[in-house]
CSV table of C-alpha atoms in Angstrom, one decimal:
chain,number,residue,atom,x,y,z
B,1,UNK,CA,-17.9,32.8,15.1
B,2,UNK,CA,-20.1,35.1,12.6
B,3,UNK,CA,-21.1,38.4,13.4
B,4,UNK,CA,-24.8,39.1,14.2
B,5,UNK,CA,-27.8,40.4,12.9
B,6,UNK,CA,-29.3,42.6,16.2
B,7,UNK,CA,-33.0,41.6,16.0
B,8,UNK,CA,-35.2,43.9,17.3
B,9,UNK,CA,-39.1,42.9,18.3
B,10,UNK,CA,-42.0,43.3,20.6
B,11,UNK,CA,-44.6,40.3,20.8
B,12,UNK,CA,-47.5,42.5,20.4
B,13,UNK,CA,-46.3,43.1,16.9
B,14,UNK,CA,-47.7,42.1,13.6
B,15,UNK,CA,-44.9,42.4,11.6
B,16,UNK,CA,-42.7,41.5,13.7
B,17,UNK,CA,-44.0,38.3,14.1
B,18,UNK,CA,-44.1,37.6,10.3
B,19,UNK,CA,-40.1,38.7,10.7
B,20,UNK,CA,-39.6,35.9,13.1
B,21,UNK,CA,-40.4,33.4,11.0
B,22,UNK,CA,-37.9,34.0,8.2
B,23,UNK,CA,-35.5,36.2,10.1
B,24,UNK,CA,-32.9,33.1,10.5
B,25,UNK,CA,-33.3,31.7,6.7
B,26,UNK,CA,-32.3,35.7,6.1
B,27,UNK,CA,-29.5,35.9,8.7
B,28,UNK,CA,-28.1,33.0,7.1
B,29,UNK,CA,-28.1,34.2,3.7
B,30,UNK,CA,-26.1,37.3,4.2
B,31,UNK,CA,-23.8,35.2,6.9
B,32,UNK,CA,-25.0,36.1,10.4
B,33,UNK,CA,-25.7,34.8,13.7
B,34,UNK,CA,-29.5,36.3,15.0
B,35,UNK,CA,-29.3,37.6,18.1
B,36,UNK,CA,-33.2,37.6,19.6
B,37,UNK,CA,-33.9,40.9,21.1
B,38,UNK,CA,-37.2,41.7,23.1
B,39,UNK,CA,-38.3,45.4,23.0
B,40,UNK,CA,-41.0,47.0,24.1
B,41,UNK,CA,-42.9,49.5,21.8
B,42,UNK,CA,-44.6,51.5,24.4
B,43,UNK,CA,-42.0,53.3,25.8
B,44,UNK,CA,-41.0,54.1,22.0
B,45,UNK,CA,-44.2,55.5,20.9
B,46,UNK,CA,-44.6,57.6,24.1
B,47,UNK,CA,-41.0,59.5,22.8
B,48,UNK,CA,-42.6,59.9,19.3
B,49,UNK,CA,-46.2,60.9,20.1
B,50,UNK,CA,-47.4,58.0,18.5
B,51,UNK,CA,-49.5,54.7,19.3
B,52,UNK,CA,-50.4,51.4,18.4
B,53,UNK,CA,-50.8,51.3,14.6
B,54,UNK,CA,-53.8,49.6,14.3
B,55,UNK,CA,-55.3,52.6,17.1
B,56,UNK,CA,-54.6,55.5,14.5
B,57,UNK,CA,-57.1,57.0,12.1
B,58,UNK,CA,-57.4,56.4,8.9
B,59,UNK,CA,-54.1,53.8,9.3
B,60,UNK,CA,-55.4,51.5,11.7
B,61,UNK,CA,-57.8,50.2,9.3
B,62,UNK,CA,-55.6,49.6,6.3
B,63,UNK,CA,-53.0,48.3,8.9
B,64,UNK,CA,-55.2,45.7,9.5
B,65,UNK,CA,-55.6,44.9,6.0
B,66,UNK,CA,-52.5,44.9,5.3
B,67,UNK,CA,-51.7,42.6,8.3
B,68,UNK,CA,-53.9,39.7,7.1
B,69,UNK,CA,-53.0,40.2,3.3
B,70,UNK,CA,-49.3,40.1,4.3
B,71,UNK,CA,-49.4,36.8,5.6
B,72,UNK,CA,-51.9,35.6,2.9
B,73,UNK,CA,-49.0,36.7,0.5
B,74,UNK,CA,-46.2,35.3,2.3
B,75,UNK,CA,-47.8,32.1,3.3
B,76,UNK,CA,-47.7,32.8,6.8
B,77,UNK,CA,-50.3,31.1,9.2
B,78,UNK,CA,-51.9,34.2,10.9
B,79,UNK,CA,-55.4,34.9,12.9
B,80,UNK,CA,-56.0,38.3,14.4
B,81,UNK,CA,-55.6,38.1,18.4
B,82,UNK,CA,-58.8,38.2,20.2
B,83,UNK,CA,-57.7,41.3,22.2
B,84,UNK,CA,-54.8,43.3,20.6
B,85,UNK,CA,-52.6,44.6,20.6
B,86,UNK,CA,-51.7,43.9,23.7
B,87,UNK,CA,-48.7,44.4,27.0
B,88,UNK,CA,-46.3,41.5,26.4
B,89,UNK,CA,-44.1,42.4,29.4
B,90,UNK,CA,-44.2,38.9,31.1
B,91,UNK,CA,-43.2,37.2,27.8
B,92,UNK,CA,-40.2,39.7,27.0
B,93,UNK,CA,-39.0,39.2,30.6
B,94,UNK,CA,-39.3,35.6,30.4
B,95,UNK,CA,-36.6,35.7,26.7
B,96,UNK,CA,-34.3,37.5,28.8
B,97,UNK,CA,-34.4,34.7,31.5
B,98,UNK,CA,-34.6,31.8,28.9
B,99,UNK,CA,-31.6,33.5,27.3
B,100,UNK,CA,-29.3,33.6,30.2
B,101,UNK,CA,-29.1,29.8,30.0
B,102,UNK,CA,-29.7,29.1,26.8
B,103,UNK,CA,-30.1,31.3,23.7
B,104,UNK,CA,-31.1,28.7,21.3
B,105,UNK,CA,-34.1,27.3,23.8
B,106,UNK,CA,-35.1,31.1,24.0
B,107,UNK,CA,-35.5,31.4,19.8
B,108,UNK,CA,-37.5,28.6,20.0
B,109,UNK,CA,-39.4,30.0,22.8
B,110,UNK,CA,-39.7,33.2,21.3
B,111,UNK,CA,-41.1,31.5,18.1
B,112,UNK,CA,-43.6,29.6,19.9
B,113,UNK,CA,-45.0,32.3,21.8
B,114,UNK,CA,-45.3,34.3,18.5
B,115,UNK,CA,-47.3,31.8,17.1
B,116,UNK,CA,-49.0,30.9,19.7
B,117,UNK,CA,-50.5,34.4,20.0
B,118,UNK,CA,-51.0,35.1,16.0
B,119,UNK,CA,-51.8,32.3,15.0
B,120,UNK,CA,-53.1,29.6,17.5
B,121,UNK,CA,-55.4,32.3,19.6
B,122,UNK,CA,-53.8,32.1,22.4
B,123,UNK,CA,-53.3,34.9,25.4
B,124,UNK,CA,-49.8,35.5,25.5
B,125,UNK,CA,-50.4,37.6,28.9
B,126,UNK,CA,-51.5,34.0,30.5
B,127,UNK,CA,-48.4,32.7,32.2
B,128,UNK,CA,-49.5,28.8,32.0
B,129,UNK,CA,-49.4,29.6,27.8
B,130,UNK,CA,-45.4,30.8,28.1
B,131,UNK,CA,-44.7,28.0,30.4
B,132,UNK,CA,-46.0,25.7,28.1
B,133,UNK,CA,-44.3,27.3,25.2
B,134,UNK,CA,-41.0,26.9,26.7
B,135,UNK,CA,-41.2,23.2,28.0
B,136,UNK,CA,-42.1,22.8,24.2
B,137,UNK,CA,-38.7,24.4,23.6
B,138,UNK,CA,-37.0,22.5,25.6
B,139,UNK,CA,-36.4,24.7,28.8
B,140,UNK,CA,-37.7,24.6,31.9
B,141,UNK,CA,-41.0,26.5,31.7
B,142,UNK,CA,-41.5,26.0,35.9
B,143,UNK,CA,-38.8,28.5,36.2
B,144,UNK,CA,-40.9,31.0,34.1
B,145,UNK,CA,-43.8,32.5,37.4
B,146,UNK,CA,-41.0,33.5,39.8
B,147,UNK,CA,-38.1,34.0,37.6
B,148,UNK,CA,-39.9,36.9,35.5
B,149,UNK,CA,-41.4,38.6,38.8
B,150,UNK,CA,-37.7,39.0,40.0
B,151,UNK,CA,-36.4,42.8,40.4
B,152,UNK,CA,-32.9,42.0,38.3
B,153,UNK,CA,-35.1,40.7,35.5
B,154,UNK,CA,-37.7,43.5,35.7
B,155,UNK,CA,-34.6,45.7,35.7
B,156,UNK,CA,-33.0,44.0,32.6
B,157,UNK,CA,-35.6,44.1,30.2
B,158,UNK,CA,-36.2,47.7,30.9
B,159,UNK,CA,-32.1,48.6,30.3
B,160,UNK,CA,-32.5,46.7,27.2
B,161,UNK,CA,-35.3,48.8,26.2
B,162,UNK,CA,-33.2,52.2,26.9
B,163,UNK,CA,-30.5,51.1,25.3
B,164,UNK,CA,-32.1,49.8,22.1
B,165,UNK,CA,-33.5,53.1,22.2
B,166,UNK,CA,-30.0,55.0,22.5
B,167,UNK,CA,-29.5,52.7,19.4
B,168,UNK,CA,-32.3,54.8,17.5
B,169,UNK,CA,-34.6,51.9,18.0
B,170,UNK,CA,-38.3,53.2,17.4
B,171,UNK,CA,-40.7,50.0,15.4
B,172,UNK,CA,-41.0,46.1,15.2
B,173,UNK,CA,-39.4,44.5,13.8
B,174,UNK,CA,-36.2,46.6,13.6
B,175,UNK,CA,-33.3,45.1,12.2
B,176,UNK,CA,-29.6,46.3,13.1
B,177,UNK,CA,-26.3,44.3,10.8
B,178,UNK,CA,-22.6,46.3,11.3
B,179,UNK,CA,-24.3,49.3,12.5
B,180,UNK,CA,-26.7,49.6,10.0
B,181,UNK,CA,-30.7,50.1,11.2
B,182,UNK,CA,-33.9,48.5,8.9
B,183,UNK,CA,-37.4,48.9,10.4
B,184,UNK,CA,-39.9,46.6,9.0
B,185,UNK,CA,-40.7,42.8,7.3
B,186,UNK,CA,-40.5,44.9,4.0
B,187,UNK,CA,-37.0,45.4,4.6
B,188,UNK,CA,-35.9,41.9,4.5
B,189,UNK,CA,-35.2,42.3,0.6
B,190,UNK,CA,-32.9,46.0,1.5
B,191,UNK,CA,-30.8,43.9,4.0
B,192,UNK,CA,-30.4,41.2,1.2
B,193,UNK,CA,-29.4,44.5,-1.6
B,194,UNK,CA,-27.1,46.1,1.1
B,195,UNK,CA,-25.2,42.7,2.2
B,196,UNK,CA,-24.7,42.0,-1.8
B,197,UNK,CA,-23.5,45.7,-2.4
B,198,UNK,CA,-21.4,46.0,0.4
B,199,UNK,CA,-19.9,42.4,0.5
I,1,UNK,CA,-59.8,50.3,-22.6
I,2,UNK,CA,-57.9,48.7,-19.7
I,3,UNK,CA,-58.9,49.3,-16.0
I,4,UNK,CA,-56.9,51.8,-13.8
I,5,UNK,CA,-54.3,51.6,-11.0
I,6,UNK,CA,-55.5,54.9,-8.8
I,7,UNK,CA,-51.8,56.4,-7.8
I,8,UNK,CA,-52.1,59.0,-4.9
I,9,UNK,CA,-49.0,60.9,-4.0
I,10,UNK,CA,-47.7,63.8,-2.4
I,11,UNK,CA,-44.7,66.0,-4.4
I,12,UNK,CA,-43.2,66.4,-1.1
I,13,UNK,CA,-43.4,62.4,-0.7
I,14,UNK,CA,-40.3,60.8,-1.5
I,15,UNK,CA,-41.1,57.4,-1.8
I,16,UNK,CA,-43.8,59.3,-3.8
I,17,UNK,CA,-41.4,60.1,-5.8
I,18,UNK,CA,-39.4,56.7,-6.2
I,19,UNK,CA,-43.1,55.1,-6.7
I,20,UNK,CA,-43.3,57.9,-9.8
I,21,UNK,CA,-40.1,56.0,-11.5
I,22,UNK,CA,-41.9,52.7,-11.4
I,23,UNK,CA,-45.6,52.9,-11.2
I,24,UNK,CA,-46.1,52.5,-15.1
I,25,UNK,CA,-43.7,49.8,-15.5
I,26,UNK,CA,-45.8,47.9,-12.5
I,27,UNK,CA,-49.0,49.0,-13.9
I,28,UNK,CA,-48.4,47.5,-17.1
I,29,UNK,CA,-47.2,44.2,-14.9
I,30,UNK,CA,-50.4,43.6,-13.9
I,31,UNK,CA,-52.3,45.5,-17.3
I,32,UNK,CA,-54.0,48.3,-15.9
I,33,UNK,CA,-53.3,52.0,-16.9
I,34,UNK,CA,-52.3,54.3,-14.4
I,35,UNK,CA,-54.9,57.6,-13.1
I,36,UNK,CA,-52.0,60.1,-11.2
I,37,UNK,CA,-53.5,61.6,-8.5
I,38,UNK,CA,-52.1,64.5,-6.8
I,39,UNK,CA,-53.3,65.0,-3.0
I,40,UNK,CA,-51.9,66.9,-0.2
I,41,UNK,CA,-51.0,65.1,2.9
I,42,UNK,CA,-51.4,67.9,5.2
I,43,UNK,CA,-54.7,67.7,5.7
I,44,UNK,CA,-54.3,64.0,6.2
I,45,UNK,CA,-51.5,64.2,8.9
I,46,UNK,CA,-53.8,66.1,10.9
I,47,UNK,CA,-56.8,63.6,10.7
I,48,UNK,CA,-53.9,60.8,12.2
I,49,UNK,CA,-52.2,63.8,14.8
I,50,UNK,CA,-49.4,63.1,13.0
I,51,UNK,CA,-46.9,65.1,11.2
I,52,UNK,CA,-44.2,65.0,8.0
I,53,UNK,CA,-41.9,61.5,8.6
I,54,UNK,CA,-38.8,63.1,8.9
I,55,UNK,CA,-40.0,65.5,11.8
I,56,UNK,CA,-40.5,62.5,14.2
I,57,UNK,CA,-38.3,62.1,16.9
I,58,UNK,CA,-36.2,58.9,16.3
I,59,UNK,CA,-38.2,57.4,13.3
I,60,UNK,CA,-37.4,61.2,11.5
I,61,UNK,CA,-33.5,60.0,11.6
I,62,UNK,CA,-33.7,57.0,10.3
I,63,UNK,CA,-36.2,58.1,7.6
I,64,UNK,CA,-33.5,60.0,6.0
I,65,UNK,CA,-31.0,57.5,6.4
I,66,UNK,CA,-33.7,54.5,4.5
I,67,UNK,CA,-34.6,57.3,2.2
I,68,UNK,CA,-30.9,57.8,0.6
I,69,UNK,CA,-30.4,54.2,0.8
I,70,UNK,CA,-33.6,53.0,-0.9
I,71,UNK,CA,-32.4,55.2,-3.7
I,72,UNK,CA,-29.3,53.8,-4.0
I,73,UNK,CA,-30.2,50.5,-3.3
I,74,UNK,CA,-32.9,50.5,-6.1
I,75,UNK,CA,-31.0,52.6,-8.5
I,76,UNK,CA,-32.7,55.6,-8.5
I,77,UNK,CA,-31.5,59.4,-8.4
I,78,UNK,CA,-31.9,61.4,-5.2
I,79,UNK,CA,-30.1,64.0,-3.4
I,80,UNK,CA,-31.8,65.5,-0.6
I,81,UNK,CA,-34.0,68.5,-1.1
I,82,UNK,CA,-32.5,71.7,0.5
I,83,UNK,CA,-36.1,73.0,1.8
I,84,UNK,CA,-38.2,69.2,2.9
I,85,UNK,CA,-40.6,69.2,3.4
I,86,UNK,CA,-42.6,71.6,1.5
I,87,UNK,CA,-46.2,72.7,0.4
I,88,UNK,CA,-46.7,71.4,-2.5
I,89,UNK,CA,-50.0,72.9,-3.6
I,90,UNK,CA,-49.0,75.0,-6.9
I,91,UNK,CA,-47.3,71.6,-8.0
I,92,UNK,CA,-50.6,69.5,-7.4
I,93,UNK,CA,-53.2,72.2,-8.6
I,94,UNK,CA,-51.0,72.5,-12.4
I,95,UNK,CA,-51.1,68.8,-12.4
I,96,UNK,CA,-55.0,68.6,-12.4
I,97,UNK,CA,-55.0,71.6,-15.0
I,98,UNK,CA,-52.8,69.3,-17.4
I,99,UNK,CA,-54.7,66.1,-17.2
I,100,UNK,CA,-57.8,68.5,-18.4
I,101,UNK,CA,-56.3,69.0,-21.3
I,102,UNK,CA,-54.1,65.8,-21.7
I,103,UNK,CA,-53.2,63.3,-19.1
I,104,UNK,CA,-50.5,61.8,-20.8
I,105,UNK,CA,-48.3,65.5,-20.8
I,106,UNK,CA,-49.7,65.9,-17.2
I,107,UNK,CA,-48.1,62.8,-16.1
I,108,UNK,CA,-45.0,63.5,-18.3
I,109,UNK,CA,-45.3,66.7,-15.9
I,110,UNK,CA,-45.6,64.9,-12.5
I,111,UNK,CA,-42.7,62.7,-13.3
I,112,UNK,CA,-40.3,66.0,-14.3
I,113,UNK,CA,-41.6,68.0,-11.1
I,114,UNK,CA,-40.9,65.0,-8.9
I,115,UNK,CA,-36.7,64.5,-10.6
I,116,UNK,CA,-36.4,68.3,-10.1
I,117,UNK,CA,-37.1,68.2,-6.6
I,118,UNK,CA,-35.6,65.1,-5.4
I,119,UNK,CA,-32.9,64.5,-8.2
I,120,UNK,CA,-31.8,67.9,-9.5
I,121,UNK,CA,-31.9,70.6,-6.5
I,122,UNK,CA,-34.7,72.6,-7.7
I,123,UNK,CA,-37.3,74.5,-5.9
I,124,UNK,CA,-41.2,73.7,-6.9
I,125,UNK,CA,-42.6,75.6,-5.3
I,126,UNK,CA,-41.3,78.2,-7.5
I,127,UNK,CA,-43.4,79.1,-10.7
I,128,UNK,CA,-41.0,79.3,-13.2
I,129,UNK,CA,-39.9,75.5,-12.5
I,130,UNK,CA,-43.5,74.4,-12.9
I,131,UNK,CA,-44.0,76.2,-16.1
I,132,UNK,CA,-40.1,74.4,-17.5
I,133,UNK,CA,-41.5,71.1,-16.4
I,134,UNK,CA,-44.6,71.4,-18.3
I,135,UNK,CA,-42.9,73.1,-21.6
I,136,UNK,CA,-40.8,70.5,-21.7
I,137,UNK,CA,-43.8,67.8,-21.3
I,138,UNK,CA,-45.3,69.2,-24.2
I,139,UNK,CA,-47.7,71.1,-22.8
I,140,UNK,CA,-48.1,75.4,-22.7
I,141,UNK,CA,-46.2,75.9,-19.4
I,142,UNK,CA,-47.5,79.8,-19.8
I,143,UNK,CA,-51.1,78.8,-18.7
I,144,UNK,CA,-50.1,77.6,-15.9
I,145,UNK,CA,-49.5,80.9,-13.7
I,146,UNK,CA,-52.9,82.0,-13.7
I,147,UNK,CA,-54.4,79.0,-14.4
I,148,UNK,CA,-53.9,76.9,-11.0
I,149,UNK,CA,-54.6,80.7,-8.9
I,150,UNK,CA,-58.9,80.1,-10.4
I,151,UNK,CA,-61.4,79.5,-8.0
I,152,UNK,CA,-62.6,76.1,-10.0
I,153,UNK,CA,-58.8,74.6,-9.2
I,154,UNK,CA,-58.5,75.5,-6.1
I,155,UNK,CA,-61.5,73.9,-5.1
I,156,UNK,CA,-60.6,70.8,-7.5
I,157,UNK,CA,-57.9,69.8,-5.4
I,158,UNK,CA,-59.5,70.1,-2.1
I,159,UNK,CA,-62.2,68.3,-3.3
I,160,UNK,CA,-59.3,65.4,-4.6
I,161,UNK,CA,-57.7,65.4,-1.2
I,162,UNK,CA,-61.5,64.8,0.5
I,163,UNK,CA,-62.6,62.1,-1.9
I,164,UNK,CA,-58.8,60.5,-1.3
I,165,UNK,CA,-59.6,60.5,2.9
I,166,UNK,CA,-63.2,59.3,2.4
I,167,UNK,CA,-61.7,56.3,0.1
I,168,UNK,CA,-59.0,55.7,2.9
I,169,UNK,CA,-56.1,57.4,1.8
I,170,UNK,CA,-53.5,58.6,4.5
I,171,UNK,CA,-50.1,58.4,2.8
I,172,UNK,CA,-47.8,59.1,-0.4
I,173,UNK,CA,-47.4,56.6,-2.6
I,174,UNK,CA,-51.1,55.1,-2.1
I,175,UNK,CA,-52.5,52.8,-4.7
I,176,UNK,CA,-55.9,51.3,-5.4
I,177,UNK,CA,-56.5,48.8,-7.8
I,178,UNK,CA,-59.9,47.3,-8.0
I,179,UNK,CA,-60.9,48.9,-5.1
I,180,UNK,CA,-57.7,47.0,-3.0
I,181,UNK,CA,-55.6,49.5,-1.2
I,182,UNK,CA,-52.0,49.7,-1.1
I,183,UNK,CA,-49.8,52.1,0.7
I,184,UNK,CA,-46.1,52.5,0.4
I,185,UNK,CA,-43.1,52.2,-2.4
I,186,UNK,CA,-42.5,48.9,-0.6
I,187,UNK,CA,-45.6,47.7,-1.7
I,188,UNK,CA,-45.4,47.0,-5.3
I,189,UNK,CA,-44.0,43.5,-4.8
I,190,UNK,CA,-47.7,42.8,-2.8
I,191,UNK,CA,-49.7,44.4,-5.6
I,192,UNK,CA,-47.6,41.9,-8.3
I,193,UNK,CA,-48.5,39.1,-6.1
I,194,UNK,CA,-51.7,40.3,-5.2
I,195,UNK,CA,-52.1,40.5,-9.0
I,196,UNK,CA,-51.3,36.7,-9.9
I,197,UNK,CA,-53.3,35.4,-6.5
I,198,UNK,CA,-56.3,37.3,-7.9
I,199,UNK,CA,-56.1,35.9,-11.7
């Protein structure tokens, strides 16, 4: 069994979107096992005074910019949501389910939804799109309407969210490998420098 | 005569600073010639209600940590400033009296100012560094004392740090090429392929 690569990420996120899609050709290269992790930012940005990026002054514009021309550069299929950024509590509750039986189902859940909201237009917040996403991967998307509204899973998404923060967890996508912390798609080439200098 | 790469930075900046080891080499990458261009991110901080990175709660920690490592990882010298952040005004107002006179010693001067504070331990906010830094770019470090304390420079660099926030400019490094804006150290590999999209 490989060690992992703690990945860190909220579905209302840009950036870390464009991380899930090359997250587990980058996990492979520097021998680790991804290990999906659902976050949500709000609670983050309410301990650092901060806000959604593409809300501040001056930043939210460029973010924008730099959010399409991103994927334009990396070849990534991206549209800018409809409404965004948006709450994607329902979705992060529902990877924690899908994980309990299966964590490979749940990537490809977690993929799907990702697209789904940044690149096919979808709403994300519309429970028929995440049950749809995970019969496509393979799981039983019926489970999805009562199994997310359940206190134990309400409950675990927001101890995961507490504890990634005890982790120094603040940004999406925010990558953790042997105790070492990267924030941000533009440090997928520094985890490939520090796994070459350390190995 | 080639056209520029605009390169706004802060002396208090960091990956200002790292950007200040590399922005010629890019520059010539993609053949423009680059304009240094001091600015002050105070006044932009306050625009976003935000404040200097490493002050934040949680991202503030790692900050540091990605700082030291980006400088090792990319092979550049750093030790952590004993006073950071600071004011750099005096730095930033001598600047824009060198390039009057000749912008290739100014940015020989920018580049020594930036080593001494994040390589070599020194203070710049202190005169007598500034007026090394420019002797040893070529240029009479002895005007320098009265010079940046006039009226006319003053007033040069606020008006700088105005036109920068009307053009969009909210961080340190912050480039514009062709009127395309990028912000961060860990941009230059997007301005190379923006570069070769473009031609």
């Amino acid at each position: 069994m490989t060690d992992t690569l703690d990945f860190y990420f909220d579905f209302s996120s840009p950036y870390g979107y464009f991380a899930s899609t090359a997250i587990e050709q980058l996990a492979a290269d520097i021998r680790r096992t991804v290990r999906w992790r659902p976050i949500l930012l709000g609670p983050m940005f309410k301990a650092m005074g901060s806000g959604p990026l593409v809300e501040i002054p001056l930043k939210g514009a460029y973010a924008r910019h730099d959010i399409a021309r991103s994927a334009r550069l990396f070849g990534i299929p991206y549209r800018e949501p409809a409404v965004f950024p948006i709450a994607a509590v329902a979705a992060s509750r529902a990877a924690l389910l899908l994980q309990e039986d299966d964590p490979q189902q749940a990537a490809e859940f977690i993929k799907r939804v990702y697209r789904a909201y940044f690149a096919e237009g979808r709403d994300i917040t519309d429970m028929d799109v995440l049950v749809a996403a995970a019969d496509q991967a393979g799981a039983d998307g019926s489970r999805l309407p009562a199994g997310v509204a359940t206190d134990r899973i309400k409950s675990r998404l927001k101890e995961e969210v507490d504890a990634a923060m005890a982790r120094g967890v603040f940004g999406s996508p925010y990558m953790i490998v042997d105790g070492e912390p990267f924030w941000g798609f533009d440090r997928f080439e520094h985890i490939r420098k520090w796994a070459a200098s350390a190995s």
